PDB file of C-alpha atoms and ligand atoms in Angstrom:
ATOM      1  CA  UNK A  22     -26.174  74.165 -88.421  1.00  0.00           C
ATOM      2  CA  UNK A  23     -24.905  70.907 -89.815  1.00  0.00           C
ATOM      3  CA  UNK A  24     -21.706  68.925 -88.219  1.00  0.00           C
ATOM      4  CA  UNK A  25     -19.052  68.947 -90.881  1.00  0.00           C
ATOM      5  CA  UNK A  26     -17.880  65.376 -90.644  1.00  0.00           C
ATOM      6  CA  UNK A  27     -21.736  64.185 -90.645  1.00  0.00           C
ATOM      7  CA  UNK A  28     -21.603  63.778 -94.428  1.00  0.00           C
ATOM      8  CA  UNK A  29     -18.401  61.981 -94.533  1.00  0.00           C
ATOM      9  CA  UNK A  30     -19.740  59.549 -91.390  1.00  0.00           C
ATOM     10  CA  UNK A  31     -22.390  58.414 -94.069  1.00  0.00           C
ATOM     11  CA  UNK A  32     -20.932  58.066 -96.978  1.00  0.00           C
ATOM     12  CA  UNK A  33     -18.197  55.366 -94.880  1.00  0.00           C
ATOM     13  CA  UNK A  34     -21.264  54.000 -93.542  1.00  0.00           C
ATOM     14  CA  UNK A  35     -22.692  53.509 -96.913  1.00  0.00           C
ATOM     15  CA  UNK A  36     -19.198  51.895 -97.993  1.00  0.00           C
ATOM     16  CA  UNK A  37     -19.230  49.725 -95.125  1.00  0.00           C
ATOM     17  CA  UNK A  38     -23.082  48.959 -95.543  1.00  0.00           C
ATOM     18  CA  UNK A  39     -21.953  48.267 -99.198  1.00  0.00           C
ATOM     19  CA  UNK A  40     -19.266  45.488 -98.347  1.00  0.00           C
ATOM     20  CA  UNK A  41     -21.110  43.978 -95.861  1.00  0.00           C
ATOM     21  CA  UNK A  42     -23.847  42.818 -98.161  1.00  0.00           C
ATOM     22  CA  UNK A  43     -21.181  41.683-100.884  1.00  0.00           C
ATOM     23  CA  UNK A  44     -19.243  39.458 -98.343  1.00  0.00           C
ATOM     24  CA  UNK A  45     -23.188  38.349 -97.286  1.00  0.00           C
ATOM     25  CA  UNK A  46     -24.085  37.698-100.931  1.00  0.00           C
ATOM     26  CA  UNK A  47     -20.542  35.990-101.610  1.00  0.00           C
ATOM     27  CA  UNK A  48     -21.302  33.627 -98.318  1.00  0.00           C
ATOM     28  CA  UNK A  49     -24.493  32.725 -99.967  1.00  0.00           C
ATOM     29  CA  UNK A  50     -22.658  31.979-103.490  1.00  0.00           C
ATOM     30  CA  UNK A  51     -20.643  29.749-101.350  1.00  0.00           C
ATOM     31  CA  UNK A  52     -22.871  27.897 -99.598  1.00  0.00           C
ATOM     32  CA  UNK A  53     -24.835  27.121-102.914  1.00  0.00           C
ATOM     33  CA  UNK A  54     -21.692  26.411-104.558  1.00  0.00           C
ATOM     34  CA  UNK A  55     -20.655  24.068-102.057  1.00  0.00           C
ATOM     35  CA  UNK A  56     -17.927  21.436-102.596  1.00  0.00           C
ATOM     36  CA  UNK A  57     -16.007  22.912-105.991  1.00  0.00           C
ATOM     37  CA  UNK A  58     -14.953  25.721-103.732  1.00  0.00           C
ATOM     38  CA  UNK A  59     -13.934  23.842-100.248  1.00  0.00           C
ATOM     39  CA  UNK A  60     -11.570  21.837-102.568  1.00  0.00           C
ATOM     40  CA  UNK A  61     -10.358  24.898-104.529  1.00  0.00           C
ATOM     41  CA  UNK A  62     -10.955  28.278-104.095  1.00  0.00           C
ATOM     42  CA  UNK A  63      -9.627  29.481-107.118  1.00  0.00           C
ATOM     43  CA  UNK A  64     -12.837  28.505-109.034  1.00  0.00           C
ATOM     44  CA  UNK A  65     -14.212  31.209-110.610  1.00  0.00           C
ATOM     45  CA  UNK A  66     -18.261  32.831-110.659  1.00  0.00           C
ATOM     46  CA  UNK A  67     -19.698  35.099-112.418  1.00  0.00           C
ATOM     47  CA  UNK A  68     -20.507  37.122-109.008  1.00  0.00           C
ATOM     48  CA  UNK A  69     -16.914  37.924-107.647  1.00  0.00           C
ATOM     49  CA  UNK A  70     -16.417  41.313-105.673  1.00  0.00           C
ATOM     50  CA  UNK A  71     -13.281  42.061-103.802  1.00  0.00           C
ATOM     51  CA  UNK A  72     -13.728  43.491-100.421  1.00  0.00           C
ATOM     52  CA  UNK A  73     -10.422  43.428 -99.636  1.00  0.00           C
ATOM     53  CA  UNK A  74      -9.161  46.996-100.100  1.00  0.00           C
ATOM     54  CA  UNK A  75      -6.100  47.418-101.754  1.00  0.00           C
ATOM     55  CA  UNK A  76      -3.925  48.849 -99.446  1.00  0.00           C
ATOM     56  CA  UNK A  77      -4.777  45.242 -97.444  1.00  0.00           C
ATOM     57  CA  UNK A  78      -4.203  43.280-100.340  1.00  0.00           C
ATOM     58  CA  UNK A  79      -0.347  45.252-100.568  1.00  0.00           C
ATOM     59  CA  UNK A  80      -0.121  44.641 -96.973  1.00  0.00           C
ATOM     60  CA  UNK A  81      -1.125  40.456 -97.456  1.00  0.00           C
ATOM     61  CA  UNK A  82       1.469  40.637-100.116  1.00  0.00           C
ATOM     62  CA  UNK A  83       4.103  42.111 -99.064  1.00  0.00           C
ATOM     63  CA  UNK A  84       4.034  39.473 -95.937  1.00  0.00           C
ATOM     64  CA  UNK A  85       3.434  36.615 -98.894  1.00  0.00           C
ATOM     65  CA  UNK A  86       6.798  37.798-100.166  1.00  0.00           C
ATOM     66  CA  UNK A  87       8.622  37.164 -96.641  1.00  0.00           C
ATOM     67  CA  UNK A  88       6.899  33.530 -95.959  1.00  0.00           C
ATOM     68  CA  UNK A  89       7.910  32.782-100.160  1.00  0.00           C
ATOM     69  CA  UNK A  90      11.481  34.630 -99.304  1.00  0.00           C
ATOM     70  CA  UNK A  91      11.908  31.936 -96.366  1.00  0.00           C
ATOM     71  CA  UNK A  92      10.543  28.467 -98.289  1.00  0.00           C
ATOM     72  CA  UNK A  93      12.389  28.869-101.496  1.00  0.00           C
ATOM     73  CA  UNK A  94      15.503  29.952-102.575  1.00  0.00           C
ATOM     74  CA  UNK A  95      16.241  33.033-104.597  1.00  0.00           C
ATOM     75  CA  UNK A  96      18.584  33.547-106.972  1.00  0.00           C
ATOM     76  CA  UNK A  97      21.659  35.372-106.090  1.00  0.00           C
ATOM     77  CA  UNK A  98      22.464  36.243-109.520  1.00  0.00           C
ATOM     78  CA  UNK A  99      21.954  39.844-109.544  1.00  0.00           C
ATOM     79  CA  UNK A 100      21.749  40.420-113.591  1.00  0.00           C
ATOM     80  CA  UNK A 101      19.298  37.781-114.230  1.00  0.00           C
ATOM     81  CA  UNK A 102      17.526  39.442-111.341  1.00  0.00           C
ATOM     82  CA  UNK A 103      17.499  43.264-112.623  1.00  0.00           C
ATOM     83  CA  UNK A 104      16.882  41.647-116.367  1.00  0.00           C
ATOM     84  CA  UNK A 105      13.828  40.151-115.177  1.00  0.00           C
ATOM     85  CA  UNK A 106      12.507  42.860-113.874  1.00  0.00           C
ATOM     86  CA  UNK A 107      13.045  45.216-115.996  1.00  0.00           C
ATOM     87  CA  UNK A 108      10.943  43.124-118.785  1.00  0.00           C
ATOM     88  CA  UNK A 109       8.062  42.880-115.697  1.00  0.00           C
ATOM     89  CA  UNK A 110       7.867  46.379-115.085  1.00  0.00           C
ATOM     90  CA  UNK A 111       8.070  47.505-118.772  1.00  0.00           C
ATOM     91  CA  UNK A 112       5.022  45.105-118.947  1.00  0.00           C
ATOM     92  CA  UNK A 113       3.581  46.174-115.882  1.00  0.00           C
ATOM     93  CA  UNK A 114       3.934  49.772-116.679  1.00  0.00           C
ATOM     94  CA  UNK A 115       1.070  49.453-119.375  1.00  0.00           C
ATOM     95  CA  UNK A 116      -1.185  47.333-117.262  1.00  0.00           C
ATOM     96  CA  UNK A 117      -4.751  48.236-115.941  1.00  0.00           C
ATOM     97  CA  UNK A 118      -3.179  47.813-112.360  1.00  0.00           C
ATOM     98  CA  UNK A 119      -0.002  50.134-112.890  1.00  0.00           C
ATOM     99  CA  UNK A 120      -0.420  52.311-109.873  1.00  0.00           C
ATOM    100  CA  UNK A 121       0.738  49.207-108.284  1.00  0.00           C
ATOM    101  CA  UNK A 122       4.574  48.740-106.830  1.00  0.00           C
ATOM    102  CA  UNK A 123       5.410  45.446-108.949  1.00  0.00           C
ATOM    103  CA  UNK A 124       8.146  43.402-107.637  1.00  0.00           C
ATOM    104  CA  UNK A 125       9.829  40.533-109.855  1.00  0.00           C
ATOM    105  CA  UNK A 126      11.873  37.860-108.166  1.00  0.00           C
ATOM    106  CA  UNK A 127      13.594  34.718-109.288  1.00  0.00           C
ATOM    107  CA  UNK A 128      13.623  31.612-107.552  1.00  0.00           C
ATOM    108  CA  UNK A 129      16.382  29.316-107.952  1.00  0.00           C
ATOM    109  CA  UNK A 130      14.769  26.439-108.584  1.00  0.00           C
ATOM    110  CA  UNK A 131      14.695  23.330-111.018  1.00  0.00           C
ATOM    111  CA  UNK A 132      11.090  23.447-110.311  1.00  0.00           C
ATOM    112  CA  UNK A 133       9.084  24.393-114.218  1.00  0.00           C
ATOM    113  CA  UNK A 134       6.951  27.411-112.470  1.00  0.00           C
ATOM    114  CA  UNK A 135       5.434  30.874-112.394  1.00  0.00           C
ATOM    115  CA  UNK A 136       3.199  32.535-110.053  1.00  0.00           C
ATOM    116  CA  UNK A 137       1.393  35.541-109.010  1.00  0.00           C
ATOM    117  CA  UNK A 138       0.781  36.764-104.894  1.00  0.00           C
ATOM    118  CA  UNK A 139      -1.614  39.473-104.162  1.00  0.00           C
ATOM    119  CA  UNK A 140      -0.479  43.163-104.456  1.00  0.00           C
ATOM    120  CA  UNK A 141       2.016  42.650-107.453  1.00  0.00           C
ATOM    121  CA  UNK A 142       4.726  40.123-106.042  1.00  0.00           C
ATOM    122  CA  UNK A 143       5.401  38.282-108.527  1.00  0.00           C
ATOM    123  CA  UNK A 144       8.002  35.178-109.265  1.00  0.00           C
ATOM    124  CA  UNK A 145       9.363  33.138-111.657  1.00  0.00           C
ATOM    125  CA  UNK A 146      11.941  30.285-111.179  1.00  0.00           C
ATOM    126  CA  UNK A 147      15.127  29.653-113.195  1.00  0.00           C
ATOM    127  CA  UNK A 148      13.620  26.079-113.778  1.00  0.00           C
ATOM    128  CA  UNK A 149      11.365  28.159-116.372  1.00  0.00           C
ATOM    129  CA  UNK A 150      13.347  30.523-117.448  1.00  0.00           C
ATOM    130  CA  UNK A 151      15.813  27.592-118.854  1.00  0.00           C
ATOM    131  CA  UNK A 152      13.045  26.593-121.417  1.00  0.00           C
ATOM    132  CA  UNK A 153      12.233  30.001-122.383  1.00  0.00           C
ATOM    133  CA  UNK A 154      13.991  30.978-125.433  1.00  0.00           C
ATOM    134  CA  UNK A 155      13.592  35.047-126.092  1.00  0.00           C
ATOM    135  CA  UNK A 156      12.842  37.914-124.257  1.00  0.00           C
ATOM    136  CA  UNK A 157       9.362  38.166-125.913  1.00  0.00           C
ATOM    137  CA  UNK A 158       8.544  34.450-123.963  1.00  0.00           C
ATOM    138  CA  UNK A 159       9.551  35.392-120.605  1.00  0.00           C
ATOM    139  CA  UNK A 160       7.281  38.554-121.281  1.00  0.00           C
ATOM    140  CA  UNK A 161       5.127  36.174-122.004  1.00  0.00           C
ATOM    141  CA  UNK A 162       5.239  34.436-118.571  1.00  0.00           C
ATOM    142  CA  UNK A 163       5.332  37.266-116.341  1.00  0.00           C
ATOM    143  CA  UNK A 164       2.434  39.099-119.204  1.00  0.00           C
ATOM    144  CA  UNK A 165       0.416  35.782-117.781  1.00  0.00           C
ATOM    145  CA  UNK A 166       1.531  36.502-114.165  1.00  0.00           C
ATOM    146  CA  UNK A 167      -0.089  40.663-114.328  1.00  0.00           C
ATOM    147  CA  UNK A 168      -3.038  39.245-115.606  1.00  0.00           C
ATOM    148  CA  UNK A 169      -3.506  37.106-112.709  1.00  0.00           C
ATOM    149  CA  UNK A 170      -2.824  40.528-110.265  1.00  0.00           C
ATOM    150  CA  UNK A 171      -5.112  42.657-112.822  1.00  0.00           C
ATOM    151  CA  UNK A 172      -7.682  40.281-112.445  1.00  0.00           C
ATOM    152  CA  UNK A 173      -6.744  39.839-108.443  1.00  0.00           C
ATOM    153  CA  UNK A 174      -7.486  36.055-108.539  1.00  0.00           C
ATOM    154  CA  UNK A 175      -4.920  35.217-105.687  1.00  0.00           C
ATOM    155  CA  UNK A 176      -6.791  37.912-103.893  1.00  0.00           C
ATOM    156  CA  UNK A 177     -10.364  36.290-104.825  1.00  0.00           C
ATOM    157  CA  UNK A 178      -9.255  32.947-103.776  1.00  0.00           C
ATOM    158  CA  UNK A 179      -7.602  33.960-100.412  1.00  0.00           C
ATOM    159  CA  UNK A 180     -10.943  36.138-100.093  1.00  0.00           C
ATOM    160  CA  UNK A 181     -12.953  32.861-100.445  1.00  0.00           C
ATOM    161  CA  UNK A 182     -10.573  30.425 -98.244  1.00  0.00           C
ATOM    162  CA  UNK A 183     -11.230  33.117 -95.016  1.00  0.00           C
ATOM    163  CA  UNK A 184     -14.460  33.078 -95.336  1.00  0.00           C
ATOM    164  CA  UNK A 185     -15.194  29.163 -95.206  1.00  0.00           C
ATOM    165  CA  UNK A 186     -12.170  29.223 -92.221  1.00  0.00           C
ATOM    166  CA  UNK A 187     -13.538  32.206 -90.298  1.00  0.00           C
ATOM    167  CA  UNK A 188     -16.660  33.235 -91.839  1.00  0.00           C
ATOM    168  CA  UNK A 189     -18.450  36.731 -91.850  1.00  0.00           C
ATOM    169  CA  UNK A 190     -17.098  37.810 -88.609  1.00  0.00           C
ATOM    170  CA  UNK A 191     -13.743  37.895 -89.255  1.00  0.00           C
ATOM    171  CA  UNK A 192     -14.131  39.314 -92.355  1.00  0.00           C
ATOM    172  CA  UNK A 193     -15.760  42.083 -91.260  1.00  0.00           C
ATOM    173  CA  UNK A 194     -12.850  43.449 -89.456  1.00  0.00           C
ATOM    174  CA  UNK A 195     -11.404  44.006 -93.000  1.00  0.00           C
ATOM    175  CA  UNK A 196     -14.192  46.462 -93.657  1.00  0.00           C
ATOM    176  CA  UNK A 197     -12.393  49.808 -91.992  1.00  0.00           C
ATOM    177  CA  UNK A 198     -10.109  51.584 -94.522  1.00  0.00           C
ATOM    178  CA  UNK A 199      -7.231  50.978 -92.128  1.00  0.00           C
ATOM    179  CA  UNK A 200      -6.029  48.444 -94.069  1.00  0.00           C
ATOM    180  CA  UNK A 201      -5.218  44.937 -92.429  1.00  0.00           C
ATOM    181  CA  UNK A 202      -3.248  44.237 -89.405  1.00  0.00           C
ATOM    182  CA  UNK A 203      -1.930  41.781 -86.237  1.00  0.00           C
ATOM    183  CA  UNK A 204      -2.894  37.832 -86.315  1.00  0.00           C
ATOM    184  CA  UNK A 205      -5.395  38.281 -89.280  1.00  0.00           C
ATOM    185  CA  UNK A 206      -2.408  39.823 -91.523  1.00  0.00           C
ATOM    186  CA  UNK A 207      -1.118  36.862 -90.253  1.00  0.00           C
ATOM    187  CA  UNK A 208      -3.291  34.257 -90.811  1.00  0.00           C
ATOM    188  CA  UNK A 209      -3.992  36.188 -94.141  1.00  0.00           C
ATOM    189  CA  UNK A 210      -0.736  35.634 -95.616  1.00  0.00           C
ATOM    190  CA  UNK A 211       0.161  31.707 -94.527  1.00  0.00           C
ATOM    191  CA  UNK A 212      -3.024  31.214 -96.124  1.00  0.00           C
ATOM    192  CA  UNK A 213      -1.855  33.348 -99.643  1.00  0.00           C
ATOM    193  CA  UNK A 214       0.915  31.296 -99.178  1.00  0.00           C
ATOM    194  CA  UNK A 215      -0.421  28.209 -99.619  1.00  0.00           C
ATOM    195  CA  UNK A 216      -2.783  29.139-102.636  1.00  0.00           C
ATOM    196  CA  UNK A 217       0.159  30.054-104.616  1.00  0.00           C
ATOM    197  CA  UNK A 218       0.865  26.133-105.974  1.00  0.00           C
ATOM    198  CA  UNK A 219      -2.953  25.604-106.737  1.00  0.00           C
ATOM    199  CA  UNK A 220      -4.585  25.423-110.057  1.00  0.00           C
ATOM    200  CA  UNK A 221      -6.092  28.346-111.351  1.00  0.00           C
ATOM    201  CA  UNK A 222      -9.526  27.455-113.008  1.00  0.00           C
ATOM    202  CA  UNK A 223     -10.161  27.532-116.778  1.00  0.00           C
ATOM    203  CA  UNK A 224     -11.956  30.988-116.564  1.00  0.00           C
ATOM    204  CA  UNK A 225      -8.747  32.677-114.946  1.00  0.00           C
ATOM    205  CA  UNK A 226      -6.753  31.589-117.036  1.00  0.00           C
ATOM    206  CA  UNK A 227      -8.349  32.665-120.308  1.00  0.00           C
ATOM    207  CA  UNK A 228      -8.485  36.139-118.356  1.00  0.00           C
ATOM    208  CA  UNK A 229      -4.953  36.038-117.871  1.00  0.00           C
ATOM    209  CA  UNK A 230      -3.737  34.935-121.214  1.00  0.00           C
ATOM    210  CA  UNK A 231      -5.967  37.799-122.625  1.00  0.00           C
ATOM    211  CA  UNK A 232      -4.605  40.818-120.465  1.00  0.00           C
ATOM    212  CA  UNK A 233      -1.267  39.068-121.265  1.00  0.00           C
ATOM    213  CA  UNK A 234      -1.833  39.829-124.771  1.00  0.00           C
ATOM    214  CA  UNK A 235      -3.117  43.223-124.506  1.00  0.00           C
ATOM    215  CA  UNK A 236      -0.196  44.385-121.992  1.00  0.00           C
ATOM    216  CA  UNK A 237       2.606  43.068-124.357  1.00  0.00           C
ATOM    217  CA  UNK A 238       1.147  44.422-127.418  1.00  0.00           C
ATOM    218  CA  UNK A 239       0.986  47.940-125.662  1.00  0.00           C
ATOM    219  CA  UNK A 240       4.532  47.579-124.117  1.00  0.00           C
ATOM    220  CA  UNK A 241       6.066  46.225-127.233  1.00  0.00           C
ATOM    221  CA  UNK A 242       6.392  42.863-127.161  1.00  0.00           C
ATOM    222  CA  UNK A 243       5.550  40.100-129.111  1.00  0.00           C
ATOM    223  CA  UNK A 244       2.184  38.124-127.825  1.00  0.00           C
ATOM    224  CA  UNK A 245       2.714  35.222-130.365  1.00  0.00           C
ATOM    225  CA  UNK A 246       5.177  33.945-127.845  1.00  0.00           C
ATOM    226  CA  UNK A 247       2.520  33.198-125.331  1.00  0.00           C
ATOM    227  CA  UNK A 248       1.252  30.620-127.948  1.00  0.00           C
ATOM    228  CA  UNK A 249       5.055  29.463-128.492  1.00  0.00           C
ATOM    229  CA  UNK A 250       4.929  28.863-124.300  1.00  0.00           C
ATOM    230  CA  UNK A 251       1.693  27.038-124.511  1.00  0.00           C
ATOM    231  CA  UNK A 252       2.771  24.406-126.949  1.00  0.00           C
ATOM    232  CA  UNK A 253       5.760  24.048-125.734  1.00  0.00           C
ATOM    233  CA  UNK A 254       3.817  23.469-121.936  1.00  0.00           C
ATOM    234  CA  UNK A 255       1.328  21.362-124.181  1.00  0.00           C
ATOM    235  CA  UNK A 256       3.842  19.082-126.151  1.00  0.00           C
ATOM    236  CA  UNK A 257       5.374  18.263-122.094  1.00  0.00           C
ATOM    237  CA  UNK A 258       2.206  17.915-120.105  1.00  0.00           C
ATOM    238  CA  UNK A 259       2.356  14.279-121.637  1.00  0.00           C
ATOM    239  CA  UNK A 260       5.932  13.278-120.126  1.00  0.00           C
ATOM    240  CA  UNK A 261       6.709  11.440-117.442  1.00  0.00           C
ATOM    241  CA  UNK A 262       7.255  14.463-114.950  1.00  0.00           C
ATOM    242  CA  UNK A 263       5.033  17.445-116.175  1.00  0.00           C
ATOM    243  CA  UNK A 264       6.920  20.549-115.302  1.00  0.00           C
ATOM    244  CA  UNK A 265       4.570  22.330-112.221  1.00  0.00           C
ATOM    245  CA  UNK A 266       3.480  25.465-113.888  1.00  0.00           C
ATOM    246  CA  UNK A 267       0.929  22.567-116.151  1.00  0.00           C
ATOM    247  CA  UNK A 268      -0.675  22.029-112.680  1.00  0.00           C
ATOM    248  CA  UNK A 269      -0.895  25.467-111.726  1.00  0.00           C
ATOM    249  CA  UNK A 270      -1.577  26.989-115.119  1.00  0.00           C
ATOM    250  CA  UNK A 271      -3.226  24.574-117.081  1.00  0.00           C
ATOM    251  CA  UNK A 272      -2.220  25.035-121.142  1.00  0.00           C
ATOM    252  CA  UNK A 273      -4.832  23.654-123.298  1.00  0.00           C
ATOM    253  CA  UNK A 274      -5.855  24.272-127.299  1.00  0.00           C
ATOM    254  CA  UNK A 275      -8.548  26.278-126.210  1.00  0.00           C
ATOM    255  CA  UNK A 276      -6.652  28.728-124.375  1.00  0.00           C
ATOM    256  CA  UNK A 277      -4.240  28.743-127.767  1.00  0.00           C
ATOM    257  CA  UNK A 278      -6.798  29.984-130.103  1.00  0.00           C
ATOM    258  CA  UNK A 279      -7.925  32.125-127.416  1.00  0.00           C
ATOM    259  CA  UNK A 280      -4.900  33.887-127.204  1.00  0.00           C
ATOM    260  CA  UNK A 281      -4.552  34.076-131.380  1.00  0.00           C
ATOM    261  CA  UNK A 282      -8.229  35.587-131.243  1.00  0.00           C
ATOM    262  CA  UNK A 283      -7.318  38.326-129.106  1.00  0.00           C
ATOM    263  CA  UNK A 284      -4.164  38.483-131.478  1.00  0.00           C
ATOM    264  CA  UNK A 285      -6.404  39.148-133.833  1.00  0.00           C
ATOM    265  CA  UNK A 286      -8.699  41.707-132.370  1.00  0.00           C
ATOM    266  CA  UNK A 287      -5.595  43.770-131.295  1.00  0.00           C
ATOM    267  CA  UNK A 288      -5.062  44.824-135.088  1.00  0.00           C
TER     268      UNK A 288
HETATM  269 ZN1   ZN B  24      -2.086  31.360-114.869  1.00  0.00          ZN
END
């Protein structure tokens, strides 16, 4: 007579077995990558598993939201608010990621700036939102910002900036399926927090832009408007003060005939 829960005690040892040897494989991408990723972690490799469930990665987020909610401002103005995201989750509706509970928020801030924290949160700051001229633009944006969550490259580079602070041991307590919890949630989210103002690599970016084009094509939206954002991004990245989003999200001509390529293989 076999013990019913024997089968289901392997296969969770498998999956644990499984994520173990990624997290050993991505320590050993890490050590042979050495310096690019100590300075930034949101460089991107070709080997990249998340190990980070996602009901941890909703968890980090939702506690990114509360440190965010505390350093900036948000805007009080409750139709901007509900206009903005109701654009977001019209785009995020047709995402590869739309199981997820999106959340849209604007920050009242001069500030030129977009980002994207793990599990959905997503902001935008009135700052941009004052040089954006249509609705199909700030789909645009936050199109951009779901790419980055689709893609999880917050998640990656918080993924890679706990391992070089704590190493394997730490991460391991990530490995149950109970999600993540106490001082590591913690530690987890002040470090999210702190990624959200670095520059995303060339590679993400690209990734980005291209699921930004394929969700606003399927919810309705224009995607030429991304290339409208770029050059407008391009033709002030050579001012005296470049806005911040050029740091964080770097336009270039590349990523412009990127984006009318996959334009062009949408018809
Ligand atoms: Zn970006």
């Amino acid at each position: 007579m076999t013990h019913r829960s024997e089968p289901m005690m392997e296969r969770r040892g498998r999956a644990a077995a499984k994520r173990l040897l990624m997290i050993l494989v991505l320590l050993a991408a890490m050590t042979l990558g050495g310096d690019a990723w100590a300075q930034n972690p949101f460089t991107s490799t070709e080997f990249d598993p998340v190990f980070i469930g996602e009901q941890s990665e909703i968890e980090i987020g939702k506690n990114t939201d509360q440190e965010l909610r505390k350093k900036y401002r948000i805007s009080t103005d409750r139709r901007l608010n509900e206009r903005i995201n109701a654009i977001g989750q019209r785009l995020a509706a047709r995402s590869a990621r739309s199981n997820l509970k999106y959340k849209f928020t604007v920050i009242d801030d001069e500030l030129v700036n977009a980002f994207a924290a793990p599990g959905g949160y997503i902001y935008i700051t009135t700052g941009i939102l004052k040089k954006l001229k249509n609705e199909d633009q700030i789909a645009g944006v936050l199109g951009h910002e779901i790419g980055h969550v689709v893609h999880k490259h917050s998640l990656k580079a918080l993924q890679r900036q706990m391992l070089a602070q704590f190493g394997v041991q730490i991460m391991a307590a990530m490995l149950g399926d109970g999600g993540i919890s106490g001082a590591l949630l913690v530690k987890a989210s002040e470090i999210s927090t702190s990624l959200l103002l670095l520059k995303n690599s060339r590679e993400n970016e690209l990734q980005a832009d291209a699921e930004g084009v394929r969700i606003m094509h399927a919810a309705g939206y224009n995607p030429r408007a991304m290339i409208d954002i770029q050059r407008m991004l391009l033709r002030e990245s050579g001012g005296k003060n470049p806005p911040a989003i050029i740091s964080t999200h770097p336009p270039s001509q590349e990523r412009i005939d990127a984006i009318e390529q996959a334009i062009r293989n949408m018809r």
